Amino acid sequence: MNWTDERVELLRKLWSEGLSASQIAAQLGGVSRNAVIGKVHRLKLSGRGRSTAAPARQKKAAQGSTVQKSVSRAATAARHVTTSIGATALQTQFDAEPVARHYIRPVENVVLPISRHLQLVELTERTCKWPNGDPLSEDFHFCGNEAAETGPYCKYHARVAFQPASERRRSR
DNA sequence: CCCTGATTCGC
DNA sequence: GCGAATCAGG
């Protein structure tokens, strides 16, 4: 995969929206998160809302290795990303969602890969059972992407459902 | 162990 | 320019 203008543009967009490198990589497809990070740096797009601020590293010069530790914590502006998930299900008696009965507030931004439009009957043990939309509506469907062996959701919805990433610390 | 971004460096 | 390997950290 090469970095076409369109792909770079999408990268810029998603990065500015606060998505993680791995998430962006998943969206772009055909690239690793390292590739995304590398590209971000080349584009000089680093420094975003938060995450791992640059502690001014200096390693790996050449096998020699000079272990040097410098800690500098720079506080940056808070980032606000508002992404609503299919929490509309709350309104109904529908209660098959751990997330739904959670608290809707802090949900982090998560972008699902593709989201197939699957109907209930089309779900199998291997399909993500994350619901999208209002169950009472006709456009209600399930994510349907490959679910992890450890749960009913795909990798991405799993992190929405359980422990919203390691960034939620500043959520509330 | 999962994840995050940052940096280096061979290609 | 690219990105895997590596590093540092949560």
mmCIF file of C-alpha atoms (C1' of nucleotides) in Angstrom:
data_model
loop_
_atom_site.group_PDB
_atom_site.id
_atom_site.type_symbol
_atom_site.label_atom_id
_atom_site.label_comp_id
_atom_site.label_asym_id
_atom_site.label_seq_id
_atom_site.Cartn_x
_atom_site.Cartn_y
_atom_site.Cartn_z
ATOM 1 C CA MET A 1 0.000 0.000 0.000
ATOM 2 C CA ASN A 2 1.290 3.402 -0.883
ATOM 3 C CA TRP A 3 0.328 6.690 0.620
ATOM 4 C CA THR A 4 -2.020 8.194 -1.878
ATOM 5 C CA ASP A 5 -3.331 11.676 -1.359
ATOM 6 C CA GLU A 6 -6.633 10.285 -0.286
ATOM 7 C CA ARG A 7 -5.111 7.958 2.239
ATOM 8 C CA VAL A 8 -2.966 10.721 3.645
ATOM 9 C CA GLU A 9 -5.969 12.928 3.886
ATOM 10 C CA LEU A 10 -7.909 10.301 5.745
ATOM 11 C CA LEU A 11 -4.953 9.763 7.998
ATOM 12 C CA ARG A 12 -4.837 13.461 8.789
ATOM 13 C CA LYS A 13 -8.526 13.534 9.504
ATOM 14 C CA LEU A 14 -8.626 10.513 11.763
ATOM 15 C CA TRP A 15 -5.484 11.514 13.568
ATOM 16 C CA SER A 16 -6.825 14.961 14.254
ATOM 17 C CA GLU A 17 -9.987 13.403 15.520
ATOM 18 C CA GLY A 18 -7.984 11.654 18.135
ATOM 19 C CA LEU A 19 -8.063 8.123 16.890
ATOM 20 C CA SER A 20 -5.212 5.905 17.891
ATOM 21 C CA ALA A 21 -2.654 4.833 15.364
ATOM 22 C CA SER A 22 -3.846 1.259 15.414
ATOM 23 C CA GLN A 23 -7.400 2.322 14.844
ATOM 24 C CA ILE A 24 -6.384 4.456 11.946
ATOM 25 C CA ALA A 25 -4.328 1.629 10.561
ATOM 26 C CA ALA A 26 -7.373 -0.602 10.748
ATOM 27 C CA GLN A 27 -9.433 1.957 8.926
ATOM 28 C CA LEU A 28 -6.945 2.513 6.210
ATOM 29 C CA GLY A 29 -6.243 -1.117 5.823
ATOM 30 C CA GLY A 30 -3.050 -2.599 4.519
ATOM 31 C CA VAL A 31 -0.853 -0.759 6.929
ATOM 32 C CA SER A 32 0.400 -1.360 10.406
ATOM 33 C CA ARG A 33 0.052 1.067 13.226
ATOM 34 C CA ASN A 34 3.768 1.608 12.981
ATOM 35 C CA ALA A 35 3.338 2.690 9.430
ATOM 36 C CA VAL A 36 0.696 5.126 10.525
ATOM 37 C CA ILE A 37 2.829 6.500 13.293
ATOM 38 C CA GLY A 38 5.793 6.784 11.027
ATOM 39 C CA LYS A 39 3.738 8.640 8.487
ATOM 40 C CA VAL A 40 2.296 10.901 11.110
ATOM 41 C CA HIS A 41 5.755 11.875 12.144
ATOM 42 C CA ARG A 42 6.914 12.473 8.646
ATOM 43 C CA LEU A 43 3.931 14.704 8.175
ATOM 44 C CA LYS A 44 4.853 16.378 11.399
ATOM 45 C CA LEU A 45 1.431 15.745 12.774
ATOM 46 C CA SER A 46 2.492 14.430 16.117
ATOM 47 C CA GLY A 47 1.441 16.068 19.286
ATOM 48 C CA ARG A 48 -2.232 15.643 19.539
ATOM 49 C CA GLY A 49 -4.486 16.104 22.493
ATOM 50 C CA ARG A 50 -2.774 13.639 24.737
ATOM 51 C CA SER A 51 -1.537 10.091 24.921
ATOM 52 C CA THR A 52 2.159 9.623 25.303
ATOM 53 C CA ALA A 53 3.709 13.005 25.197
ATOM 54 C CA ALA A 54 7.171 13.117 23.791
ATOM 55 C CA PRO A 55 9.553 12.624 26.688
ATOM 56 C CA ALA A 56 12.396 13.556 24.426
ATOM 57 C CA ARG A 57 13.762 10.118 23.922
ATOM 58 C CA GLN A 58 17.180 9.173 22.881
ATOM 59 C CA LYS A 59 17.855 5.547 22.441
ATOM 60 C CA LYS A 60 19.166 2.942 20.188
ATOM 61 C CA ALA A 61 21.900 5.069 18.708
ATOM 62 C CA ALA A 62 23.742 2.013 17.517
ATOM 63 C CA GLN A 63 23.736 -1.250 19.392
ATOM 64 C CA GLY A 64 25.884 0.483 21.924
ATOM 65 C CA SER A 65 22.864 1.482 23.913
ATOM 66 C CA THR A 66 23.125 4.226 26.388
ATOM 67 C CA VAL A 67 20.335 3.841 28.810
ATOM 68 C CA GLN A 68 19.209 7.242 29.637
ATOM 69 C CA LYS A 69 16.128 8.202 31.415
ATOM 70 C CA SER A 70 14.635 11.588 31.286
ATOM 71 C CA VAL A 71 11.240 12.233 32.573
ATOM 72 C CA SER A 72 9.355 15.241 31.591
ATOM 73 C CA ARG A 73 5.680 15.519 31.945
ATOM 74 C CA ALA A 74 4.104 18.194 29.901
ATOM 75 C CA ALA A 75 0.486 18.895 30.406
ATOM 76 C CA THR A 76 -1.466 19.615 27.339
ATOM 77 C CA ALA A 77 -4.892 20.804 26.587
ATOM 78 C CA ALA A 78 -7.623 18.360 27.182
ATOM 79 C CA ARG A 79 -9.060 16.720 24.225
ATOM 80 C CA HIS A 80 -12.690 16.239 23.688
ATOM 81 C CA VAL A 81 -13.953 13.712 21.348
ATOM 82 C CA THR A 82 -17.598 13.155 21.163
ATOM 83 C CA THR A 83 -18.632 10.027 19.514
ATOM 84 C CA SER A 84 -21.922 8.496 20.268
ATOM 85 C CA ILE A 85 -22.367 4.819 19.999
ATOM 86 C CA GLY A 86 -25.497 2.892 19.491
ATOM 87 C CA ALA A 87 -26.593 3.713 22.978
ATOM 88 C CA THR A 88 -29.966 4.658 21.751
ATOM 89 C CA ALA A 89 -30.948 1.177 22.748
ATOM 90 C CA LEU A 90 -31.218 2.498 26.247
ATOM 91 C CA GLN A 91 -34.539 4.043 25.570
ATOM 92 C CA THR A 92 -36.168 0.725 25.071
ATOM 93 C CA GLN A 93 -36.461 -2.256 27.304
ATOM 94 C CA PHE A 94 -33.752 -3.787 25.231
ATOM 95 C CA ASP A 95 -31.212 -4.946 27.676
ATOM 96 C CA ALA A 96 -28.724 -7.188 26.088
ATOM 97 C CA GLU A 97 -26.007 -4.613 26.130
ATOM 98 C CA PRO A 98 -23.485 -4.279 28.905
ATOM 99 C CA VAL A 99 -22.640 -0.885 27.581
ATOM 100 C CA ALA A 100 -26.165 0.279 27.384
ATOM 101 C CA ARG A 101 -26.793 -0.241 31.034
ATOM 102 C CA HIS A 102 -23.418 1.208 31.870
ATOM 103 C CA TYR A 103 -23.297 4.943 31.777
ATOM 104 C CA ILE A 104 -23.410 6.580 28.456
ATOM 105 C CA ARG A 105 -21.217 9.516 29.270
ATOM 106 C CA PRO A 106 -17.573 8.605 28.888
ATOM 107 C CA VAL A 107 -17.653 6.395 25.862
ATOM 108 C CA GLU A 108 -14.438 6.879 24.015
ATOM 109 C CA ASN A 109 -14.072 7.233 20.351
ATOM 110 C CA VAL A 110 -13.961 4.004 18.543
ATOM 111 C CA VAL A 111 -14.220 3.490 14.903
ATOM 112 C CA LEU A 112 -15.378 0.180 13.723
ATOM 113 C CA PRO A 113 -13.691 -1.339 10.724
ATOM 114 C CA ILE A 114 -16.487 -1.804 8.295
ATOM 115 C CA SER A 115 -19.585 -2.921 10.058
ATOM 116 C CA ARG A 116 -21.509 -5.322 7.986
ATOM 117 C CA HIS A 117 -25.212 -4.835 7.977
ATOM 118 C CA LEU A 118 -26.238 -8.068 9.518
ATOM 119 C CA GLN A 119 -29.673 -9.008 10.665
ATOM 120 C CA LEU A 120 -30.160 -10.873 13.888
ATOM 121 C CA VAL A 121 -30.619 -14.197 12.179
ATOM 122 C CA GLU A 122 -27.370 -13.820 10.346
ATOM 123 C CA LEU A 123 -25.256 -13.776 13.434
ATOM 124 C CA THR A 124 -23.058 -16.711 14.240
ATOM 125 C CA GLU A 125 -20.706 -17.451 17.083
ATOM 126 C CA ARG A 126 -17.974 -15.752 15.186
ATOM 127 C CA THR A 127 -19.737 -12.527 14.357
ATOM 128 C CA CYS A 128 -19.641 -9.438 16.480
ATOM 129 C CA LYS A 129 -22.965 -8.942 18.139
ATOM 130 C CA TRP A 130 -22.614 -5.271 18.678
ATOM 131 C CA PRO A 131 -25.904 -3.632 17.789
ATOM 132 C CA ASN A 132 -26.075 -0.520 15.725
ATOM 133 C CA GLY A 133 -29.031 1.753 15.766
ATOM 134 C CA ASP A 134 -32.378 1.502 17.416
ATOM 135 C CA PRO A 135 -33.637 -2.041 17.813
ATOM 136 C CA LEU A 136 -37.104 -0.795 17.070
ATOM 137 C CA SER A 137 -36.033 0.770 13.875
ATOM 138 C CA GLU A 138 -35.728 -0.992 10.599
ATOM 139 C CA ASP A 139 -32.165 -0.045 9.999
ATOM 140 C CA PHE A 140 -31.124 -1.782 13.138
ATOM 141 C CA HIS A 141 -28.323 -4.193 12.484
ATOM 142 C CA PHE A 142 -25.275 -5.778 13.998
ATOM 143 C CA CYS A 143 -21.637 -5.070 13.446
ATOM 144 C CA GLY A 144 -21.017 -8.585 12.244
ATOM 145 C CA ASN A 145 -17.274 -8.403 11.991
ATOM 146 C CA GLU A 146 -15.186 -11.212 13.307
ATOM 147 C CA ALA A 147 -15.709 -11.614 16.999
ATOM 148 C CA ALA A 148 -12.895 -12.481 19.319
ATOM 149 C CA GLU A 149 -12.812 -15.924 20.810
ATOM 150 C CA THR A 150 -13.023 -14.384 24.201
ATOM 151 C CA GLY A 151 -16.214 -12.489 23.703
ATOM 152 C CA PRO A 152 -19.257 -11.661 21.686
ATOM 153 C CA TYR A 153 -17.748 -8.590 20.120
ATOM 154 C CA CYS A 154 -15.106 -7.810 17.617
ATOM 155 C CA LYS A 155 -11.866 -6.320 18.819
ATOM 156 C CA TYR A 156 -13.109 -2.799 18.500
ATOM 157 C CA HIS A 157 -16.495 -3.127 20.064
ATOM 158 C CA ALA A 158 -14.975 -5.187 22.790
ATOM 159 C CA ARG A 159 -13.016 -2.199 23.925
ATOM 160 C CA VAL A 160 -16.066 -0.067 23.885
ATOM 161 C CA ALA A 161 -17.984 -2.582 25.895
ATOM 162 C CA PHE A 162 -15.287 -3.248 28.416
ATOM 163 C CA GLN A 163 -12.662 -0.956 29.826
ATOM 164 C CA PRO A 164 -12.651 1.901 27.310
ATOM 165 C CA ALA A 165 -8.988 1.875 26.509
ATOM 166 C CA SER A 166 -6.280 3.192 28.718
ATOM 167 C CA GLU A 167 -7.260 6.724 28.115
ATOM 168 C CA ARG A 168 -10.460 6.845 30.072
ATOM 169 C CA ARG A 169 -8.621 8.066 33.152
ATOM 170 C CA ARG A 170 -9.498 11.621 32.226
ATOM 171 C CA SER A 171 -13.044 10.802 31.302
ATOM 172 C CA ARG A 172 -14.787 11.841 34.393
ATOM 173 C "C1'" DC B 1 -0.510 -8.790 28.678
ATOM 174 C "C1'" DC B 2 -3.152 -5.466 26.667
ATOM 175 C "C1'" DC B 3 -2.470 -1.060 24.787
ATOM 176 C "C1'" DT B 4 -0.438 3.865 23.517
ATOM 177 C "C1'" DG B 5 2.831 6.957 20.768
ATOM 178 C "C1'" DA B 6 8.118 7.981 19.772
ATOM 179 C "C1'" DT B 7 12.354 7.042 17.742
ATOM 180 C "C1'" DT B 8 15.835 4.889 15.113
ATOM 181 C "C1'" DC B 9 17.626 3.123 11.089
ATOM 182 C "C1'" DG B 10 18.035 -0.353 7.256
ATOM 183 C "C1'" DC B 11 15.837 -0.518 3.249
ATOM 184 C "C1'" DG C 1 9.975 8.131 2.161
ATOM 185 C "C1'" DC C 2 8.744 3.985 4.357
ATOM 186 C "C1'" DG C 3 7.837 1.024 8.322
ATOM 187 C "C1'" DA C 4 9.636 -2.941 11.481
ATOM 188 C "C1'" DA C 5 11.905 -3.100 15.522
ATOM 189 C "C1'" DT C 6 12.467 -1.168 19.479
ATOM 190 C "C1'" DC C 7 11.717 1.744 23.306
ATOM 191 C "C1'" DA C 8 9.047 4.039 27.019
ATOM 192 C "C1'" DG C 9 5.078 4.298 29.292
ATOM 193 C "C1'" DG C 10 -0.212 3.534 30.947
#
